[in-house]
Amino acid sequence: MKINSAERILEWFDLERYDAYTKGLSYVEWIAALWERCEYWDYDYHAQPKLFPDLWSNKARELAAKAEGEKRIRFDSFISEMKSGVVLKPEWLQARVDECNCYASVHKLEESDIMDLVDIYKIDKEYDEFTSGLRLHIDLNTEDKYIMQQIKIIIANERELKNLSPSKSLNDAMIGKIINLRLLQYLDAILFSKRERLEINHVALARVLYPDEYDVNPIERVRKTMPELSASVMNAGFLNASESRLADY
């Protein structure tokens, strides 16, 4: 359904409340809020159920169907809580915040502590889904400055060979940027429109998100800037890298 006015989305969208909410989020709360949206960002709620290969057992089909059903229920609940404003209450994020803090606590452990928590650390490593690794043998008799110099050269060469680059992560400057651009507001508006099968045009969405912008082109921002920013933020690699910096906050 095409929506050429902002009326449908304005029924629940409280821009002032969103602005106040995003300005009050801490670093870990930002990660938690983005994780909540990331879970559904590429999710096609209206997709037809996949046909499972004949070789799959009935049990496998049942488990897959159950997982899909549970995700649909969670997404429905998320949209309902979004429309009612529950997602803007501090306690709504608490479970995800606790999960992020638990993840960060593993990185703060000393090596001796990690030896007592091998299983936890193993899960942590697998969860990150590292795409590459590098083992180094270091002569500890060498001066530190030469060791660091060579490590930088080796890392640069390996990244070039494997076409890899360091994962970007959330930082204070980026938080300021996504607050000003109203990224969270944009994400929720898009998720809502996907769930409701609404095709909200750029003009209508710009009117909802940036009614107070006069020195920029809000339509162009909605058309190009926000999709690009969302793509860089709504992925597990970015959020995992951001979680690894929690110890710095």
mmCIF file of C-alpha atoms in Angstrom, residues 206-214:
data_model
loop_
_atom_site.group_PDB
_atom_site.id
_atom_site.type_symbol
_atom_site.label_atom_id
_atom_site.label_comp_id
_atom_site.label_asym_id
_atom_site.label_seq_id
_atom_site.Cartn_x
_atom_site.Cartn_y
_atom_site.Cartn_z
ATOM 1 C CA ALA A 206 11.328 13.323 5.298
ATOM 2 C CA ARG A 207 8.364 15.315 6.583
ATOM 3 C CA VAL A 208 8.040 12.934 9.538
ATOM 4 C CA LEU A 209 11.727 12.723 10.440
ATOM 5 C CA TYR A 210 12.962 16.236 9.672
ATOM 6 C CA PRO A 211 10.141 18.767 9.995
ATOM 7 C CA ASP A 212 12.587 21.215 11.568
ATOM 8 C CA GLU A 213 15.419 20.961 9.005
ATOM 9 C CA TYR A 214 15.813 23.965 6.743
#
